Amino acid sequence: MSKSKVQGQTPAITNQNESSNGSQPEIHLNNPNIFFDRELSWIDFNRRVLEEANDPENPLLERLKFLSITETNLDEFYMVRVAGLRNLVKEGNDERSLNGDSASEILSDLSDKVRVFVREEYETFARTLEELKVAGIHLILNPEKLTIEEIKQIQNYYQEDVSPILTPLAIDTAHPFPHILNKSLNLAMVLSTDDEKTGGKKICSLSYKCLLYFQDFCNSKEKEKKEDFFHWKKSSNCT
């Protein structure tokens, strides 16, 4: 951690220029101690959003939404701000920011802060899951917990509603690696074929623009407990 930043403390400004009549000291803008790094302070901003996810005064599902926002923010932060810092390091740019840190020093400090932040996110998520269970809302994370009846209904749903809209793309010499959209869901698969030229295998990618919403179609005895299941909801603007 660079010496110019200590969390929770305000950089001190010397009063050497303070006049005898008690006026405020003159602030020199070339003093790195009066500046906070923009990237590091952004993590503190995102932690403020995480605090909303931990605030018991907020409705439970609103807290889950705030938690989702923190991760979306972090993804975008890495795509834009961290990528820019890495480019500076790659180019050998040693120019220091107003707070006196180089791009490599900022990246090092960011790594430390983000590790702590992500751990806090997961801890918040675990606590939220437990509260959701108490409220009768269950997130299916392990397919093995599904009953045989539920699995059959999901398989039927896949065959009728999901499979028809999937568009696999083959990757070979005639079809170069496809363009993958940012923030899109993509699957990479190795398929078995009878084509000896490919060695019986073919690489295929599958781009899925949005995740479908699984309606509560399960009719098992679990429904008698009035338990609902969370699934990803299809966006209204998906095409």
Tab-separated table of C-alpha atoms in Angstrom:
chain	number	residue	atom	x	y	z
A	1	MET	CA	0.000	0.000	0.000
A	2	SER	CA	1.507	3.305	-0.989
A	3	LYS	CA	2.158	5.799	1.743
A	4	SER	CA	-0.132	8.458	0.272
A	5	LYS	CA	-3.309	6.537	1.025
A	6	VAL	CA	-4.418	5.219	4.403
A	7	GLN	CA	-8.066	4.180	4.525
A	8	GLY	CA	-10.170	6.171	6.945
A	9	GLN	CA	-7.649	8.967	7.354
A	10	THR	CA	-7.655	12.436	5.830
A	11	PRO	CA	-4.315	13.561	4.388
A	12	ALA	CA	-2.744	16.144	6.644
A	13	ILE	CA	-2.027	19.628	5.310
A	14	THR	CA	0.805	21.424	6.996
A	15	ASN	CA	0.150	24.874	8.373
A	16	GLN	CA	3.583	26.277	7.652
A	17	ASN	CA	2.002	29.002	5.552
A	18	GLU	CA	-0.607	29.877	8.156
A	19	SER	CA	-0.480	33.551	8.969
A	20	SER	CA	-0.198	34.921	12.474
A	21	ASN	CA	-3.817	36.088	12.431
A	22	GLY	CA	-5.055	32.473	12.309
A	23	SER	CA	-6.169	32.415	8.662
A	24	GLN	CA	-6.424	29.117	6.800
A	25	PRO	CA	-3.157	27.703	5.419
A	26	GLU	CA	-2.475	28.033	1.731
A	27	ILE	CA	-3.150	24.810	-0.145
A	28	HIS	CA	-0.632	23.871	-2.824
A	29	LEU	CA	-2.216	21.840	-5.620
A	30	ASN	CA	1.095	20.137	-6.358
A	31	ASN	CA	0.963	18.452	-2.952
A	32	PRO	CA	0.045	14.761	-3.580
A	33	ASN	CA	-1.194	14.326	-0.005
A	34	ILE	CA	-4.344	16.354	-0.670
A	35	PHE	CA	-5.560	14.029	-3.440
A	36	PHE	CA	-7.266	10.662	-3.364
A	37	ASP	CA	-6.733	8.358	-6.298
A	38	ARG	CA	-9.843	8.194	-8.469
A	39	GLU	CA	-9.741	4.425	-9.009
A	40	LEU	CA	-9.201	3.567	-5.353
A	41	SER	CA	-11.900	5.960	-4.187
A	42	TRP	CA	-14.286	4.312	-6.663
A	43	ILE	CA	-13.993	1.064	-4.699
A	44	ASP	CA	-15.117	2.987	-1.621
A	45	PHE	CA	-18.097	4.289	-3.594
A	46	ASN	CA	-19.045	0.745	-4.603
A	47	ARG	CA	-18.749	-0.327	-0.979
A	48	ARG	CA	-21.378	2.283	-0.178
A	49	VAL	CA	-23.714	0.417	-2.542
A	50	LEU	CA	-22.791	-2.819	-0.773
A	51	GLU	CA	-23.793	-1.219	2.520
A	52	GLU	CA	-27.293	-0.816	1.088
A	53	ALA	CA	-27.292	-4.560	0.381
A	54	ASN	CA	-26.524	-5.152	4.062
A	55	ASP	CA	-28.998	-2.624	5.440
A	56	PRO	CA	-31.799	-4.532	7.234
A	57	GLU	CA	-34.037	-1.483	6.814
A	58	ASN	CA	-34.180	-2.179	3.059
A	59	PRO	CA	-36.601	-4.820	1.721
A	60	LEU	CA	-34.936	-8.190	1.182
A	61	LEU	CA	-35.260	-8.270	-2.604
A	62	GLU	CA	-34.079	-4.667	-2.829
A	63	ARG	CA	-30.964	-5.680	-0.930
A	64	LEU	CA	-30.413	-8.485	-3.413
A	65	LYS	CA	-30.723	-5.937	-6.211
A	66	PHE	CA	-28.122	-3.685	-4.578
A	67	LEU	CA	-25.777	-6.664	-4.312
A	68	SER	CA	-26.221	-7.346	-8.013
A	69	ILE	CA	-25.471	-3.697	-8.778
A	70	THR	CA	-22.142	-3.863	-6.934
A	71	GLU	CA	-20.983	-6.740	-9.144
A	72	THR	CA	-22.211	-5.081	-12.331
A	73	ASN	CA	-20.358	-1.932	-11.310
A	74	LEU	CA	-17.202	-3.924	-10.641
A	75	ASP	CA	-17.377	-5.658	-14.027
A	76	GLU	CA	-17.657	-2.343	-15.839
A	77	PHE	CA	-14.903	-0.836	-13.697
A	78	TYR	CA	-12.498	-3.582	-14.740
A	79	MET	CA	-13.501	-3.363	-18.389
A	80	VAL	CA	-12.866	0.380	-18.565
A	81	ARG	CA	-10.719	1.772	-15.758
A	82	VAL	CA	-8.521	-1.214	-14.898
A	83	ALA	CA	-8.033	-2.021	-18.577
A	84	GLY	CA	-6.807	1.543	-19.093
A	85	LEU	CA	-4.313	1.229	-16.240
A	86	ARG	CA	-3.006	-2.058	-17.607
A	87	ASN	CA	-2.502	-0.453	-21.002
A	88	LEU	CA	-0.426	2.281	-19.360
A	89	VAL	CA	1.750	-0.330	-17.653
A	90	LYS	CA	2.091	-2.285	-20.895
A	91	GLU	CA	3.201	0.866	-22.713
A	92	GLY	CA	5.766	1.593	-20.017
A	93	ASN	CA	4.063	4.823	-19.008
A	94	ASP	CA	5.500	5.792	-15.617
A	95	GLU	CA	3.636	9.073	-15.341
A	96	ARG	CA	2.277	9.567	-11.849
A	97	SER	CA	-1.219	10.703	-10.980
A	98	LEU	CA	-1.964	13.754	-8.854
A	99	ASN	CA	-1.689	11.700	-5.666
A	100	GLY	CA	1.819	10.574	-6.624
A	101	ASP	CA	1.142	6.961	-7.636
A	102	SER	CA	2.107	5.296	-10.899
A	103	ALA	CA	-0.294	3.038	-12.817
A	104	SER	CA	1.465	-0.100	-11.544
A	105	GLU	CA	1.208	1.105	-7.930
A	106	ILE	CA	-2.485	1.873	-8.366
A	107	LEU	CA	-3.080	-1.601	-9.825
A	108	SER	CA	-1.316	-3.164	-6.849
A	109	ASP	CA	-3.433	-1.202	-4.381
A	110	LEU	CA	-6.577	-1.994	-6.358
A	111	SER	CA	-5.809	-5.697	-6.226
A	112	ASP	CA	-5.645	-5.583	-2.430
A	113	LYS	CA	-8.849	-3.555	-2.058
A	114	VAL	CA	-10.834	-5.578	-4.592
A	115	ARG	CA	-9.925	-8.892	-2.940
A	116	VAL	CA	-11.352	-7.613	0.329
A	117	PHE	CA	-14.396	-6.164	-1.416
A	118	VAL	CA	-15.236	-9.360	-3.325
A	119	ARG	CA	-14.952	-11.382	-0.122
A	120	GLU	CA	-17.449	-8.997	1.474
A	121	GLU	CA	-19.742	-9.464	-1.538
A	122	TYR	CA	-19.734	-13.248	-1.139
A	123	GLU	CA	-20.330	-12.986	2.591
A	124	THR	CA	-23.287	-10.698	1.911
A	125	PHE	CA	-24.607	-13.099	-0.727
A	126	ALA	CA	-24.407	-16.050	1.672
A	127	ARG	CA	-26.310	-14.155	4.372
A	128	THR	CA	-28.909	-13.005	1.850
A	129	LEU	CA	-29.482	-16.583	0.658
A	130	GLU	CA	-30.233	-17.662	4.201
A	131	GLU	CA	-32.709	-14.820	4.642
A	132	LEU	CA	-34.348	-15.703	1.326
A	133	LYS	CA	-34.834	-19.277	2.528
A	134	VAL	CA	-36.529	-18.021	5.676
A	135	ALA	CA	-38.826	-15.952	3.446
A	136	GLY	CA	-39.667	-19.058	1.380
A	137	ILE	CA	-37.547	-18.120	-1.642
A	138	HIS	CA	-34.976	-20.682	-2.744
A	139	LEU	CA	-32.203	-20.265	-5.275
A	140	ILE	CA	-31.486	-23.557	-7.021
A	141	LEU	CA	-27.700	-23.816	-7.103
A	142	ASN	CA	-27.410	-27.599	-7.202
A	143	PRO	CA	-29.460	-29.511	-9.842
A	144	GLU	CA	-29.055	-32.675	-7.747
A	145	LYS	CA	-31.611	-31.244	-5.330
A	146	LEU	CA	-34.324	-31.407	-8.002
A	147	THR	CA	-36.792	-34.280	-7.921
A	148	ILE	CA	-37.170	-36.689	-10.868
A	149	GLU	CA	-40.498	-35.069	-11.738
A	150	GLU	CA	-38.970	-31.608	-11.760
A	151	ILE	CA	-36.062	-32.773	-13.936
A	152	LYS	CA	-38.477	-34.255	-16.478
A	153	GLN	CA	-40.468	-31.035	-16.635
A	154	ILE	CA	-37.309	-28.975	-17.083
A	155	GLN	CA	-36.124	-31.295	-19.862
A	156	ASN	CA	-39.477	-30.902	-21.584
A	157	TYR	CA	-39.254	-27.138	-21.192
A	158	TYR	CA	-35.797	-27.184	-22.770
A	159	GLN	CA	-36.918	-29.232	-25.770
A	160	GLU	CA	-39.981	-27.074	-26.463
A	161	ASP	CA	-38.873	-23.545	-25.525
A	162	VAL	CA	-35.083	-23.350	-25.364
A	163	SER	CA	-33.643	-25.696	-27.985
A	164	PRO	CA	-35.495	-24.111	-30.958
A	165	ILE	CA	-33.854	-20.712	-30.413
A	166	LEU	CA	-30.265	-21.918	-29.930
A	167	THR	CA	-27.873	-21.175	-32.792
A	168	PRO	CA	-24.588	-23.113	-32.581
A	169	LEU	CA	-21.650	-21.910	-34.707
A	170	ALA	CA	-18.966	-24.275	-35.995
A	171	ILE	CA	-15.321	-23.212	-35.733
A	172	ASP	CA	-12.962	-24.539	-38.421
A	173	THR	CA	-10.679	-23.261	-41.183
A	174	ALA	CA	-13.681	-22.047	-43.165
A	175	HIS	CA	-15.326	-20.482	-40.118
A	176	PRO	CA	-12.875	-18.481	-37.981
A	177	PHE	CA	-13.464	-17.801	-34.326
A	178	PRO	CA	-16.760	-15.899	-34.078
A	179	HIS	CA	-17.154	-12.441	-32.632
A	180	ILE	CA	-18.320	-12.714	-29.021
A	181	LEU	CA	-20.430	-9.864	-27.755
A	182	ASN	CA	-19.488	-8.167	-24.533
A	183	LYS	CA	-21.484	-9.305	-21.466
A	184	SER	CA	-23.078	-12.116	-23.452
A	185	LEU	CA	-23.492	-15.722	-22.356
A	186	ASN	CA	-21.434	-18.106	-24.486
A	187	LEU	CA	-20.747	-21.817	-24.286
A	188	ALA	CA	-17.763	-23.575	-25.877
A	189	MET	CA	-18.331	-27.230	-26.766
A	190	VAL	CA	-16.493	-30.132	-28.369
A	191	LEU	CA	-18.876	-32.235	-30.485
A	192	SER	CA	-18.381	-35.797	-31.686
A	193	THR	CA	-18.734	-36.253	-35.458
A	194	ASP	CA	-18.216	-38.950	-38.092
A	195	ASP	CA	-15.895	-36.705	-40.083
A	196	GLU	CA	-12.456	-38.339	-40.170
A	197	LYS	CA	-10.883	-35.079	-41.367
A	198	THR	CA	-11.589	-33.478	-38.018
A	199	GLY	CA	-10.530	-36.500	-35.992
A	200	GLY	CA	-14.099	-37.168	-34.945
A	201	LYS	CA	-14.326	-33.898	-33.043
A	202	LYS	CA	-15.581	-30.436	-33.872
A	203	ILE	CA	-15.375	-27.256	-31.840
A	204	CYS	CA	-18.589	-25.303	-31.538
A	205	SER	CA	-19.607	-22.109	-29.756
A	206	LEU	CA	-23.072	-21.240	-28.613
A	207	SER	CA	-24.123	-17.651	-28.030
A	208	TYR	CA	-27.223	-17.124	-25.931
A	209	LYS	CA	-28.349	-13.509	-25.834
A	210	CYS	CA	-30.353	-13.778	-22.644
A	211	LEU	CA	-31.395	-16.311	-20.067
A	212	LEU	CA	-34.964	-17.465	-20.152
A	213	TYR	CA	-37.218	-17.146	-17.163
A	214	PHE	CA	-38.231	-20.492	-15.701
A	215	GLN	CA	-41.839	-20.136	-14.672
A	216	ASP	CA	-42.753	-22.013	-11.524
A	217	PHE	CA	-43.889	-25.047	-13.502
A	218	CYS	CA	-42.887	-27.709	-10.987
A	219	ASN	CA	-45.873	-29.557	-9.568
A	220	SER	CA	-44.079	-31.694	-7.039
A	221	LYS	CA	-44.960	-31.988	-3.374
A	222	GLU	CA	-42.442	-29.255	-2.683
A	223	LYS	CA	-45.005	-26.763	-3.983
A	224	GLU	CA	-47.241	-27.660	-1.079
A	225	LYS	CA	-44.680	-25.917	1.111
A	226	LYS	CA	-45.362	-22.744	-0.872
A	227	GLU	CA	-41.724	-22.488	-1.857
A	228	ASP	CA	-40.851	-20.377	-4.866
A	229	PHE	CA	-37.707	-20.710	-6.898
A	230	PHE	CA	-35.509	-17.950	-8.203
A	231	HIS	CA	-34.348	-18.153	-11.798
A	232	TRP	CA	-32.877	-15.619	-14.136
A	233	LYS	CA	-35.595	-13.544	-15.723
A	234	LYS	CA	-35.735	-12.918	-19.451
A	235	SER	CA	-35.221	-9.269	-20.290
A	236	SER	CA	-38.028	-7.592	-22.205
A	237	ASN	CA	-35.577	-6.229	-24.762
A	238	CYS	CA	-33.940	-9.535	-25.618
A	239	THR	CA	-34.095	-10.473	-29.282
